[in-house]
Short mmCIF file of C-alpha atoms and ligand atoms in Angstrom, two decimals:
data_model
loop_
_atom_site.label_atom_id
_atom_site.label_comp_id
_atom_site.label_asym_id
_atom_site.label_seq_id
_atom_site.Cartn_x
_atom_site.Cartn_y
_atom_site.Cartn_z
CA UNK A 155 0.00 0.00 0.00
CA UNK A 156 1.38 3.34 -1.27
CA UNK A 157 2.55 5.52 2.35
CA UNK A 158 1.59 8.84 3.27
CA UNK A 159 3.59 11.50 4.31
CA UNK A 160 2.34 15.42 5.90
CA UNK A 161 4.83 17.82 4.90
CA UNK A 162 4.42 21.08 6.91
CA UNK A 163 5.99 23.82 5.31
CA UNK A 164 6.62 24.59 1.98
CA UNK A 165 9.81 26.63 1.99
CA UNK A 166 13.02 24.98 0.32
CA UNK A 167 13.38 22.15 3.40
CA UNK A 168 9.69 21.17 3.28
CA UNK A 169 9.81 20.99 -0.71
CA UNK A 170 13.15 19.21 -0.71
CA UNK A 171 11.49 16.52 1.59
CA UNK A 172 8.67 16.65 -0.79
CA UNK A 173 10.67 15.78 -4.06
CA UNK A 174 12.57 13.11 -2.41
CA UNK A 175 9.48 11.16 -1.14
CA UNK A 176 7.42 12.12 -3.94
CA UNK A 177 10.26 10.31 -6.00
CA UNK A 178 9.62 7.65 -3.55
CA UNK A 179 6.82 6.73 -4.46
CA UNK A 180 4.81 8.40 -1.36
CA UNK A 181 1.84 10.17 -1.03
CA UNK A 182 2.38 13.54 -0.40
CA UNK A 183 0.61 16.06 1.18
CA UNK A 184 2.09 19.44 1.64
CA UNK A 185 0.93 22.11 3.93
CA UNK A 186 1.67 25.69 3.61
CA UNK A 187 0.10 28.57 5.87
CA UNK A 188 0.80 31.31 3.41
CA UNK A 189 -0.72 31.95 -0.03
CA UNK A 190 3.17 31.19 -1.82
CA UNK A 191 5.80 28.17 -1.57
CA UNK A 192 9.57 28.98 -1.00
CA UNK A 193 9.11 30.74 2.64
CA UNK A 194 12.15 32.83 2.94
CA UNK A 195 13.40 31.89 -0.27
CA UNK A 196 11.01 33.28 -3.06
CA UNK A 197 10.01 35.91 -5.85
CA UNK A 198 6.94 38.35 -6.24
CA UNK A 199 6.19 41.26 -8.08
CA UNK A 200 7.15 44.35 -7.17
CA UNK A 201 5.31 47.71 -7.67
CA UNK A 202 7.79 50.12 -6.83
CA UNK A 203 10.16 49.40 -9.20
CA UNK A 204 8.03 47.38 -11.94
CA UNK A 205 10.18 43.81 -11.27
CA UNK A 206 9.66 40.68 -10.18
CA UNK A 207 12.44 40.38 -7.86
CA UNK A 208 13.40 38.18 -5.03
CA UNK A 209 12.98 38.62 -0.98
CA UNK A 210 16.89 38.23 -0.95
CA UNK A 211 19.64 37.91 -3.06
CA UNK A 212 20.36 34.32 -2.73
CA UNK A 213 23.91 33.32 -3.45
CA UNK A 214 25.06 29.59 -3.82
CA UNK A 215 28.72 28.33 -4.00
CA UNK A 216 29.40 25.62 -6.66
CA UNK A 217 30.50 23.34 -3.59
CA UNK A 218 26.65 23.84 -2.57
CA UNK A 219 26.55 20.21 -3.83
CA UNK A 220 23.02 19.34 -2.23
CA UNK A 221 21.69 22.45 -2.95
CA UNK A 222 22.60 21.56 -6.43
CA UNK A 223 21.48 18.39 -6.63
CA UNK A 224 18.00 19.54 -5.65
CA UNK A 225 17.85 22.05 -8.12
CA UNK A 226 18.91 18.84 -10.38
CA UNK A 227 16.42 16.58 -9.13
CA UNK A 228 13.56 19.54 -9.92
CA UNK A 229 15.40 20.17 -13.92
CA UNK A 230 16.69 23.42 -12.84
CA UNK A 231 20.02 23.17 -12.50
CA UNK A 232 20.99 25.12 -15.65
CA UNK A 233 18.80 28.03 -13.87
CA UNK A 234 21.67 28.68 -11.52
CA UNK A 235 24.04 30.61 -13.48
CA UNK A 236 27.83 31.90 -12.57
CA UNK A 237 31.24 32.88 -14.21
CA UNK A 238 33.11 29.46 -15.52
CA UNK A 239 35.97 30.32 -12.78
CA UNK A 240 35.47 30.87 -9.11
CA UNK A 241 36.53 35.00 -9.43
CA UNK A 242 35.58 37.35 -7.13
CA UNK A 243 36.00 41.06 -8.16
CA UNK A 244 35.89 43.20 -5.10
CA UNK A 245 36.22 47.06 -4.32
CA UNK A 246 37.66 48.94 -1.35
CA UNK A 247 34.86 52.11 -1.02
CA UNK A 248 37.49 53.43 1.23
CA UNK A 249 40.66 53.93 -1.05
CA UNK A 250 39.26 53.02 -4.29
CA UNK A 251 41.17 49.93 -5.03
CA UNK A 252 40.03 47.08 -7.02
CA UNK A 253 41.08 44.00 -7.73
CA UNK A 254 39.73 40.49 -8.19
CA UNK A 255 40.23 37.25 -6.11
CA UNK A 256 40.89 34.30 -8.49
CA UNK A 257 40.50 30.85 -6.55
CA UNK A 258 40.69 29.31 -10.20
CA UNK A 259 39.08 25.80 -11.08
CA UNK A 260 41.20 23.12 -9.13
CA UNK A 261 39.77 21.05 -6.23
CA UNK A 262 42.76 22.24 -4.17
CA UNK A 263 43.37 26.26 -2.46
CA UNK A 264 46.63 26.55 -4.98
CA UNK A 265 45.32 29.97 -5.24
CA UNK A 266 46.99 31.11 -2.29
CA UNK A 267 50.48 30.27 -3.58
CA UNK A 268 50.15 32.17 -6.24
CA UNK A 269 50.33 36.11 -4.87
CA UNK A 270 48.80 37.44 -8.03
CA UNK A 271 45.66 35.38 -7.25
CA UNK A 272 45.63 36.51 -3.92
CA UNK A 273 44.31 39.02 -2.25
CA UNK A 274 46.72 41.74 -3.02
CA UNK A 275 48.75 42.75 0.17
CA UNK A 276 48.33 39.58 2.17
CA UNK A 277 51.14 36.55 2.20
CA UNK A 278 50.67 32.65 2.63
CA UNK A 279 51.46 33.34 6.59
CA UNK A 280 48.12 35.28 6.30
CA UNK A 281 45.94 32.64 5.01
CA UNK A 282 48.36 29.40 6.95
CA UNK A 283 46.70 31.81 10.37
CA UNK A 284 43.00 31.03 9.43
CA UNK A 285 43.69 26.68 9.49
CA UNK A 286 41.93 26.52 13.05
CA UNK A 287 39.04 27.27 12.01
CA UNK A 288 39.04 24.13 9.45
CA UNK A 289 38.59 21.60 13.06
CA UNK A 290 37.42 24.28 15.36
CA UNK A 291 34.48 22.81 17.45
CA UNK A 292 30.79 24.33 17.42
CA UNK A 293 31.20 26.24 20.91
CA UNK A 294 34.07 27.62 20.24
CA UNK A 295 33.97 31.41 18.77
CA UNK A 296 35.51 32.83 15.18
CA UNK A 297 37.73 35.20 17.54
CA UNK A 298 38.98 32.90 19.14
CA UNK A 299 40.45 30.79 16.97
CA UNK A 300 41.56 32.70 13.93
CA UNK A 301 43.02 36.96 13.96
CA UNK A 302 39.94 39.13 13.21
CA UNK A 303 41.87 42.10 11.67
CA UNK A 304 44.44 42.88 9.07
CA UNK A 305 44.38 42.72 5.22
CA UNK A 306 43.36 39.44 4.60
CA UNK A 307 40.27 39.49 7.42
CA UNK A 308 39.16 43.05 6.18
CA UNK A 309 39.57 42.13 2.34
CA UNK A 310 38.23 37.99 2.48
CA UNK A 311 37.74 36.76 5.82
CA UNK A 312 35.51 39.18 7.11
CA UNK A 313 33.15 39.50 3.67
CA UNK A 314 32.79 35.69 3.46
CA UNK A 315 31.55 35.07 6.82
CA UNK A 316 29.70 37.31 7.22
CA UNK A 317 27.93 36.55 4.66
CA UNK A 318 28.00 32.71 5.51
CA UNK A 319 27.05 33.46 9.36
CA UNK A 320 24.64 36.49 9.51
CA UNK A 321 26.55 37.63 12.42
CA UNK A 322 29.89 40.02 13.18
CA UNK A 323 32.35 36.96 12.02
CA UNK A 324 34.23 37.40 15.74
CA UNK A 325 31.17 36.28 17.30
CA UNK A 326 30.26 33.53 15.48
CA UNK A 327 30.80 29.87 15.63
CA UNK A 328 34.33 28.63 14.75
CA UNK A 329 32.91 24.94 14.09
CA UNK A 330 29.99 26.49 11.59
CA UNK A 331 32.61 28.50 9.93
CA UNK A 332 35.26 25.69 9.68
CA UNK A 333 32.31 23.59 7.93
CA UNK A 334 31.60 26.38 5.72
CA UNK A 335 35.40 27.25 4.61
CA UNK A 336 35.81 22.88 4.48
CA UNK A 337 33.04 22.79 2.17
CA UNK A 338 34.23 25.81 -0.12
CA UNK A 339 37.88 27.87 0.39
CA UNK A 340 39.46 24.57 0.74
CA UNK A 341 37.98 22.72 -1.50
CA UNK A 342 39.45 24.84 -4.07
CA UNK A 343 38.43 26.88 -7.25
CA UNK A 344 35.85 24.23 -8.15
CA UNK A 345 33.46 24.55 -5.17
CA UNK A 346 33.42 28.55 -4.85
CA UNK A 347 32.00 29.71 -8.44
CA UNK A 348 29.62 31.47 -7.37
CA UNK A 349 25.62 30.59 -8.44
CA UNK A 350 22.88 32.90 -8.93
CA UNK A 351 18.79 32.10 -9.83
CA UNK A 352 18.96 34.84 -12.55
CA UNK A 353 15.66 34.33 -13.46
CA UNK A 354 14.19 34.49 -10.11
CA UNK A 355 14.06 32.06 -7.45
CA UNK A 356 10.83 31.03 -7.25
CA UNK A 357 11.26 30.06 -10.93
CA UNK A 358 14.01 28.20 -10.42
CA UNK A 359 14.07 26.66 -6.68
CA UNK A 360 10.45 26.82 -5.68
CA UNK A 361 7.62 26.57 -8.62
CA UNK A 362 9.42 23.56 -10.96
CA UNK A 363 9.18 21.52 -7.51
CA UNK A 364 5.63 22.45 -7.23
CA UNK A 365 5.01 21.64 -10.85
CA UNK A 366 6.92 18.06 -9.91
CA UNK A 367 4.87 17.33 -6.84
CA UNK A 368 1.69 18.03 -8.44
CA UNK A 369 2.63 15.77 -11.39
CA UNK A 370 3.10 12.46 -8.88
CA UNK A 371 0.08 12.99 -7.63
CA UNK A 372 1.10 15.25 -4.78
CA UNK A 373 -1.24 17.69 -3.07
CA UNK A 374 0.31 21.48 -2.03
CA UNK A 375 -2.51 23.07 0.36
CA UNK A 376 -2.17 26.56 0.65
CA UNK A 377 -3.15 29.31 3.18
CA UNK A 378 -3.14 25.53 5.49
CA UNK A 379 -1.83 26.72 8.45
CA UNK A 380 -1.04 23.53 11.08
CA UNK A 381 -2.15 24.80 14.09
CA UNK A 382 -1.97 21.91 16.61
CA UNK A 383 -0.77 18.23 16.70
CA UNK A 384 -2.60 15.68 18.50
CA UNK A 385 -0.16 13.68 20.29
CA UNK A 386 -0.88 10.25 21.71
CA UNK A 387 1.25 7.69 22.67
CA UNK A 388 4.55 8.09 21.29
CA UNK A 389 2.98 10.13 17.93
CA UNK A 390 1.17 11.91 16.19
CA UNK A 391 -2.75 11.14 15.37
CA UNK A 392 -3.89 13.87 13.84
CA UNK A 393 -2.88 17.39 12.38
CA UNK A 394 -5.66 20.03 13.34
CA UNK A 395 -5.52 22.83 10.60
CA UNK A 396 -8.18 25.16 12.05
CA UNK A 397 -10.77 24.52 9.60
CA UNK A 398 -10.04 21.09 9.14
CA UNK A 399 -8.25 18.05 10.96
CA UNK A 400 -6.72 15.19 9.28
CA UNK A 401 -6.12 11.74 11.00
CA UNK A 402 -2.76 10.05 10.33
CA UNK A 403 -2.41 6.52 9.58
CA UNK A 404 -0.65 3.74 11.45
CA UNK A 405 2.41 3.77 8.90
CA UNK A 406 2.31 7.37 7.79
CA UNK A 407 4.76 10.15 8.83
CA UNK A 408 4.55 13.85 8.96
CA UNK A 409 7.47 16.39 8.70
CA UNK A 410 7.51 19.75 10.05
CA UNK A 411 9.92 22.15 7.87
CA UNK A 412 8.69 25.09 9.49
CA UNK A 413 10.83 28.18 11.33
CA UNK A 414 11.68 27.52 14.84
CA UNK A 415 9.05 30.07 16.59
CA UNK A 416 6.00 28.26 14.97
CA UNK A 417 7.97 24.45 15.49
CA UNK A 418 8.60 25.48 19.39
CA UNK A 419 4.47 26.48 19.50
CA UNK A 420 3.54 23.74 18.18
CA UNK A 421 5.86 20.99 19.62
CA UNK A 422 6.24 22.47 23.28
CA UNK A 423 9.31 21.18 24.95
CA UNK A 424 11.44 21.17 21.65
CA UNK A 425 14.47 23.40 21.75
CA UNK A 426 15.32 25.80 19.28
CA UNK A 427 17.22 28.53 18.65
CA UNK A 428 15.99 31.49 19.88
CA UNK A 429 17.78 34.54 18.72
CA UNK A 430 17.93 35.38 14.79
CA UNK A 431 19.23 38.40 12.20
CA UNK A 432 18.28 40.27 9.72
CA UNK A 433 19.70 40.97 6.13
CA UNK A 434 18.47 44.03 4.12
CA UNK A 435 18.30 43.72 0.65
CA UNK A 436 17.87 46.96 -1.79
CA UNK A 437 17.24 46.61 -5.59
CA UNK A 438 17.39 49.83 -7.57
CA UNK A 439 15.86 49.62 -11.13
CA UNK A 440 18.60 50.33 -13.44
CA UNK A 441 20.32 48.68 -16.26
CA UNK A 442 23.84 47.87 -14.75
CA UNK A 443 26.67 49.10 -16.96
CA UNK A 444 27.61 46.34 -20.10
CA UNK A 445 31.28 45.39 -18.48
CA UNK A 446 29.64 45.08 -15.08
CA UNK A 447 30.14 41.17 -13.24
CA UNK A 448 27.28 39.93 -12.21
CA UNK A 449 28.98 39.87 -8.45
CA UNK A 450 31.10 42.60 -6.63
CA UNK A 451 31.94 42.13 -3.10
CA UNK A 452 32.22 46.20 -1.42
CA UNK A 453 34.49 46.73 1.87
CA UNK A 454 34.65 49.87 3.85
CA UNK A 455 30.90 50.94 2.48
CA UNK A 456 27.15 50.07 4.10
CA UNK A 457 26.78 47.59 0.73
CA UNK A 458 28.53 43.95 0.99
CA UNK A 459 27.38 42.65 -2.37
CA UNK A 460 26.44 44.06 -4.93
CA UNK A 461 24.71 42.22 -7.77
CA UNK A 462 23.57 42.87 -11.58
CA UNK A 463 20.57 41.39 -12.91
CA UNK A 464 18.49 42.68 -16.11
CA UNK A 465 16.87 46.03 -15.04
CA UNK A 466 18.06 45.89 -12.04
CA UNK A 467 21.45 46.53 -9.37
CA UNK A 468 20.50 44.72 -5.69
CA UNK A 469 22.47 44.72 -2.70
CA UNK A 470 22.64 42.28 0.45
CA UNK A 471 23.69 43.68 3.64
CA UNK A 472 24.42 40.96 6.24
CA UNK A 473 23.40 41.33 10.33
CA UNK A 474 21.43 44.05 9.49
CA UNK A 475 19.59 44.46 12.68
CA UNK A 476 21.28 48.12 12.80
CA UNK A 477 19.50 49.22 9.87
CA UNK A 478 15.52 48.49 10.67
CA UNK A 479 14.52 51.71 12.17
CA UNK A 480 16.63 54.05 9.13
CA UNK A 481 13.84 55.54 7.27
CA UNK A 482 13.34 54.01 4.22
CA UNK A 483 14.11 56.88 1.91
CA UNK A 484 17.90 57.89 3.71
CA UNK A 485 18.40 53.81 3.79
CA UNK A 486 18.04 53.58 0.28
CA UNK A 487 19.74 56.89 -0.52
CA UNK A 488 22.78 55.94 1.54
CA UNK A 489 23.01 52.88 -0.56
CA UNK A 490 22.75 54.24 -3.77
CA UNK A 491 25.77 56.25 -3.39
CA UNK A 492 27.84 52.98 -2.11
CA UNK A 493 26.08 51.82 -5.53
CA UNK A 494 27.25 54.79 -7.82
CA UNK A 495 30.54 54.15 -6.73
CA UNK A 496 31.20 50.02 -6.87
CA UNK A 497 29.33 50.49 -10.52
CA UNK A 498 30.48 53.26 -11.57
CA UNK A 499 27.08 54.33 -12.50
CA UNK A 500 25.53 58.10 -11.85
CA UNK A 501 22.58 59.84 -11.68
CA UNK A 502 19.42 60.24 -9.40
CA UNK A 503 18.14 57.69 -7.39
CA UNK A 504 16.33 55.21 -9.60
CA UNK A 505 12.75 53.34 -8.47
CA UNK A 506 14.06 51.39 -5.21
CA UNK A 507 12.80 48.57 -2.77
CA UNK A 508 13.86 47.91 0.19
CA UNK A 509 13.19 44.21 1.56
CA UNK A 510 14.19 44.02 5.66
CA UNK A 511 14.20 40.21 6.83
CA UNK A 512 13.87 40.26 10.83
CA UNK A 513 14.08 37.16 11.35
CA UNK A 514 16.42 36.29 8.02
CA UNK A 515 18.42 33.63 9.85
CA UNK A 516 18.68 32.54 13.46
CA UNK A 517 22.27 33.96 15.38
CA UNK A 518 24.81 31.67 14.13
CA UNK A 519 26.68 31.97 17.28
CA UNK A 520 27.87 28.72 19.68
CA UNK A 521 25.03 29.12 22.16
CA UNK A 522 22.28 29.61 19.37
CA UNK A 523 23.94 26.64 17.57
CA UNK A 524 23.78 24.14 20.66
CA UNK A 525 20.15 24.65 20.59
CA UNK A 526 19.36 22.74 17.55
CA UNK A 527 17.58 19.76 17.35
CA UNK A 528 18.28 17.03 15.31
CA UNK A 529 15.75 15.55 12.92
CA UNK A 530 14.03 13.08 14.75
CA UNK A 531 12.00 13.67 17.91
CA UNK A 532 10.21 11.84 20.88
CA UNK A 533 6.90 10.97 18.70
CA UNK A 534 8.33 8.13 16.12
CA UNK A 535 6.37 9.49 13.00
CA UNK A 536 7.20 12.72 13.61
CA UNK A 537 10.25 14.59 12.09
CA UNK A 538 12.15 17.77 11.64
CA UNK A 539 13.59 19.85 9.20
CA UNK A 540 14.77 23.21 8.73
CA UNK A 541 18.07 25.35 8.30
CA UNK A 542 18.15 25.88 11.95
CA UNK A 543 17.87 22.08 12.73
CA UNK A 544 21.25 20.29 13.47
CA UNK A 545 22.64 20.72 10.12
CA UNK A 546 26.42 21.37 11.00
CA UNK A 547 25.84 24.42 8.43
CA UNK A 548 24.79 27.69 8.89
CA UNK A 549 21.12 29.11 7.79
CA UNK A 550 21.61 28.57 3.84
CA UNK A 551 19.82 26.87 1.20
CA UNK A 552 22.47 23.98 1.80
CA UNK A 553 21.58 23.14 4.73
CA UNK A 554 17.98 23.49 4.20
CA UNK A 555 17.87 20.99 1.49
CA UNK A 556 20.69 18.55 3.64
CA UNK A 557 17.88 19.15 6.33
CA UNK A 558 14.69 17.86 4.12
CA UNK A 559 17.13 15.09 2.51
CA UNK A 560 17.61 13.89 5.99
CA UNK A 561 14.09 14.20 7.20
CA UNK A 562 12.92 12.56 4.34
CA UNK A 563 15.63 9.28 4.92
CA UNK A 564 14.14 8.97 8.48
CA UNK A 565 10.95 8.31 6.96
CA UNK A 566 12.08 6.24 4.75
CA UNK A 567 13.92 4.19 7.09
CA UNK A 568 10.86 3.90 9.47
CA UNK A 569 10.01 0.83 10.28
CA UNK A 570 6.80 -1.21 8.74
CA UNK A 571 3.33 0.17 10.87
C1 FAD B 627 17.10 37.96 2.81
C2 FAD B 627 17.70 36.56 2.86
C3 FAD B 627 18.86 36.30 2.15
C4 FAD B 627 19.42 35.03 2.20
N1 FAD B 627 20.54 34.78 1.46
C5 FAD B 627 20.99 33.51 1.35
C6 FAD B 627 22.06 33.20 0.48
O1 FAD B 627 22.63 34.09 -0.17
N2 FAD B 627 22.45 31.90 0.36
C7 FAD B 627 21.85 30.90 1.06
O2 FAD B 627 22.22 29.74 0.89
N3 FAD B 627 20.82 31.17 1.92
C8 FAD B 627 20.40 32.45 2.08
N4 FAD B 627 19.36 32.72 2.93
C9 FAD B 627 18.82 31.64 3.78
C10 FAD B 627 17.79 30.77 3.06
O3 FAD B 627 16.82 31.58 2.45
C11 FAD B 627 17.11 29.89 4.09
O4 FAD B 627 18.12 29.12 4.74
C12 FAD B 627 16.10 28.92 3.51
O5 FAD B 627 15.25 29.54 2.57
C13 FAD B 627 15.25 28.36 4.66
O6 FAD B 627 14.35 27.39 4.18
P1 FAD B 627 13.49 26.53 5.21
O7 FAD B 627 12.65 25.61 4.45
O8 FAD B 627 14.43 25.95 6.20
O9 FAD B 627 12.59 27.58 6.01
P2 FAD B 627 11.50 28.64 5.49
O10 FAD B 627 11.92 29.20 4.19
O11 FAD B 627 11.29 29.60 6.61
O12 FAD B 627 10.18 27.79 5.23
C14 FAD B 627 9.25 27.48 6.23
C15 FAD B 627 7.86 27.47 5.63
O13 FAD B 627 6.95 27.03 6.64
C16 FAD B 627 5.75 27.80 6.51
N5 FAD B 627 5.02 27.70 7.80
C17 FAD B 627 5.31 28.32 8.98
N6 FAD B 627 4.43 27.93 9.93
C18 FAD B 627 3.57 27.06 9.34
C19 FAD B 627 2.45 26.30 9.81
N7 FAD B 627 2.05 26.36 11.10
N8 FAD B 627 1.78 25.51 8.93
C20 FAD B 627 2.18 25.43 7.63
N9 FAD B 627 3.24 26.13 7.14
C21 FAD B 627 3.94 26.92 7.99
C22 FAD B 627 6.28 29.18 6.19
O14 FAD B 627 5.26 29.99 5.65
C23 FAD B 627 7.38 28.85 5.19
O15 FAD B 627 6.91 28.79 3.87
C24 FAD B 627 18.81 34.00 2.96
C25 FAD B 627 17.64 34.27 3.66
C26 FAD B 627 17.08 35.54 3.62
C27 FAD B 627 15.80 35.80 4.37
#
């Protein structure tokens, strides 16, 4: 008899689970409390400046490799688009000075024995310093284990993980950091070109899965908010929905993908994290100049990262809990003129959005981390996933997808009802 399986959530975890079970020949039912899949991870159209666009710029690293393989799985891959070499043209708003980080396309760091390839004024003693971070353990913090100042911090160090952790680098976790540079720096050239939805992401990581689901025979409820579990010895009977309540069989499962306020409501007792960061995203409507890369990382400016799509120059500014109270209007000022100068464009501000994610990612630091659950949980056809579940990773579309892969194994793996 064909299984069932409750996926609550749709937001890249949730429809990762989905595909994988789907593909499994399960039935799946997926539940999603708001009107559009892809959670923190999706497109819509915006007014102000006459674009679909996307809640964040979402950046994946070619060593992404589960990421990947879900995009894969969905027939997307070719939607996530980079340079053929992992290069990284950055400028210095501060003095001006450009240049471009080349880790090339070998699955080895040579990069950083060649100096032209490295980040100009830094030496291999610079780069030899940050190898405690590649075993560092999960409670111990970035400052701690590596120096957070100098060229090479200021110029690499310091734009990468921030990025990677949503939090001042120092204050981070060493062990999520270490994972991160494992999984990418040192894997060489290879696994850091750097991946971009250019057409969207909903169109590439979020509506072909829909499409996929719905052509197994899937259902995708929306506006189904879960709003209790029964819970009865040892798992779950039913999901209650508000309007409706569905009864869950002997041998079926359910998976909750969703954030961890809603999970710790609605599982009381589980632990999550309970601190999390914003990132502010701008997107100006503009046609970026013809030479421009489709990536430039920004020191000593407000911007991080500035990226060109059709129509349109966005920028990602990481821990940006600094930024929610600036009025909209200076915000957006302020960041044109970081704009005008990493382009090298001119002229009055253009039609602008502003996109503020509270609650973006939770706080990668050690104590947030050591309050993530694993997958499993104390009801046996229950199960979690989630980028702030026990990944090893921080919040990224990585882990998220690791997270439903492993959510849906444990279903898989459950034993006959
Ligand atoms: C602005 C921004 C920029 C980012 N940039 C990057 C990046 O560059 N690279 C990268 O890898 N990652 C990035 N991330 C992180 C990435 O977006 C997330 O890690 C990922 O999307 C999280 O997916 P998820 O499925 O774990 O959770 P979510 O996306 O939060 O999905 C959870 C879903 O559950 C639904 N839900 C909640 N409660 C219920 C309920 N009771 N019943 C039913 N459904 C419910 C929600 O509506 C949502 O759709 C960024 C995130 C943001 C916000």
């Amino acid at each position: 008899m064909q299984k069932t399986v409750h996926i609550i959530g749709a937001g890249i975890s949730g429809l990762s689970a989905a595909v994988r079970l789907a593909n499994a020949n399960f039935k799946v039912h997926v539940h999603e409390a708001t009107q559009q899949a892809g959670g923190r991870c999706r497109s819509y159209f915006d007014a102000a400046t006459n674009l679909t666009i996307d809640n964040g710029n979402h950046l994946l690293l070619s060593g992404n490799r589960h990421a990947i393989a879900y995009a894969r799985s969905i027939g997307t891959e070719t939607g996530l688009v980079g340079p053929k070499r992992a290069q990284f043209p950055f400028v210095d708003l501060t003095t001006g000075q450009r240049w471009q980080l080349d880790l090339g396309d070998s699955r080895l760091p040579l990069w950083v024995f060649n100096a032209s390839r490295r980040v100009p004024d830094t030496g291999l003693l610079d780069y030899l310093a940050l190898m405690p971070l590649i075993w560092a353990s999960p409670g111990r913090l970035v400052g701690d284990a590596i120096p957070s100042d100098g060229t090479l911090y200021r110029r690499l160090v310091q734009p990468l993980l921030l990025a990677a952790l949503n939090v001042d680098p120092p204050e981070g976790s060493a062990g999520l950091a270490g994972a991160v540079v494992r999984e990418t720096l040192l894997a060489g050239g290879q696994a850091c070109r750097p991946l971009i939805a250019r057409d969207g992401l909903s169109a590439v990581l979020v509506e072909p899965a829909i499409k996929l689901l719905q052509g197994k025979g899937a259902s995708v409820q929306f506006g189904h908010e879960l709003r209790e579990f029964s819970l009865a010895a040892g798992s779950v009977g039913e999901l209650k929905f508000g309007t409706d309540t569905v009864a869950i069989g002997s041998g079926d499962a359910v998976i909750m993908a969703v954030p961890p306020r809603p999970a710790a409501s609605l599982l009381p007792g589980l632990k999550t994290p309970t601190k999390f960061r914003a990132i502010v995203n701008a997107h100006f409507r503009c046609d970026p100049p013809n030479d421009m890369p489709p990536l430039i990382g920004v020191v000593g400016g407000l911007v991080e990262w500035l990226f060109a799509f059709p129509q349109r120059l966005s920028v990602t500014i990481s821990n940006g809990d600094r930024l929610l109270e600036m009025p909209r209007e200076e915000l957006a000022q302020a960041i044109w003129r970081d704009i005008c100068k990493a382009a090298g464009v001119q002229g009055e501000l253009p039609p602008w959005q502003i996109v503020r994610e509270r609650r973006a990612t939770f706080e990668a630091t050690p104590e947030q981390n050591a309050l993530r659950p694993g997958a499993a949980t104390a009801y046996r056809n229950l199960f979690l996933a989630g980028d702030w579940t026990d990944t090893g990773l921080p919040a990224t579309i990585e882990g998220s997808v690791r997270s439903g892969n492993r959510a849906a194994d444990l279903v898989l793996a459950m034993p006959q009802a």
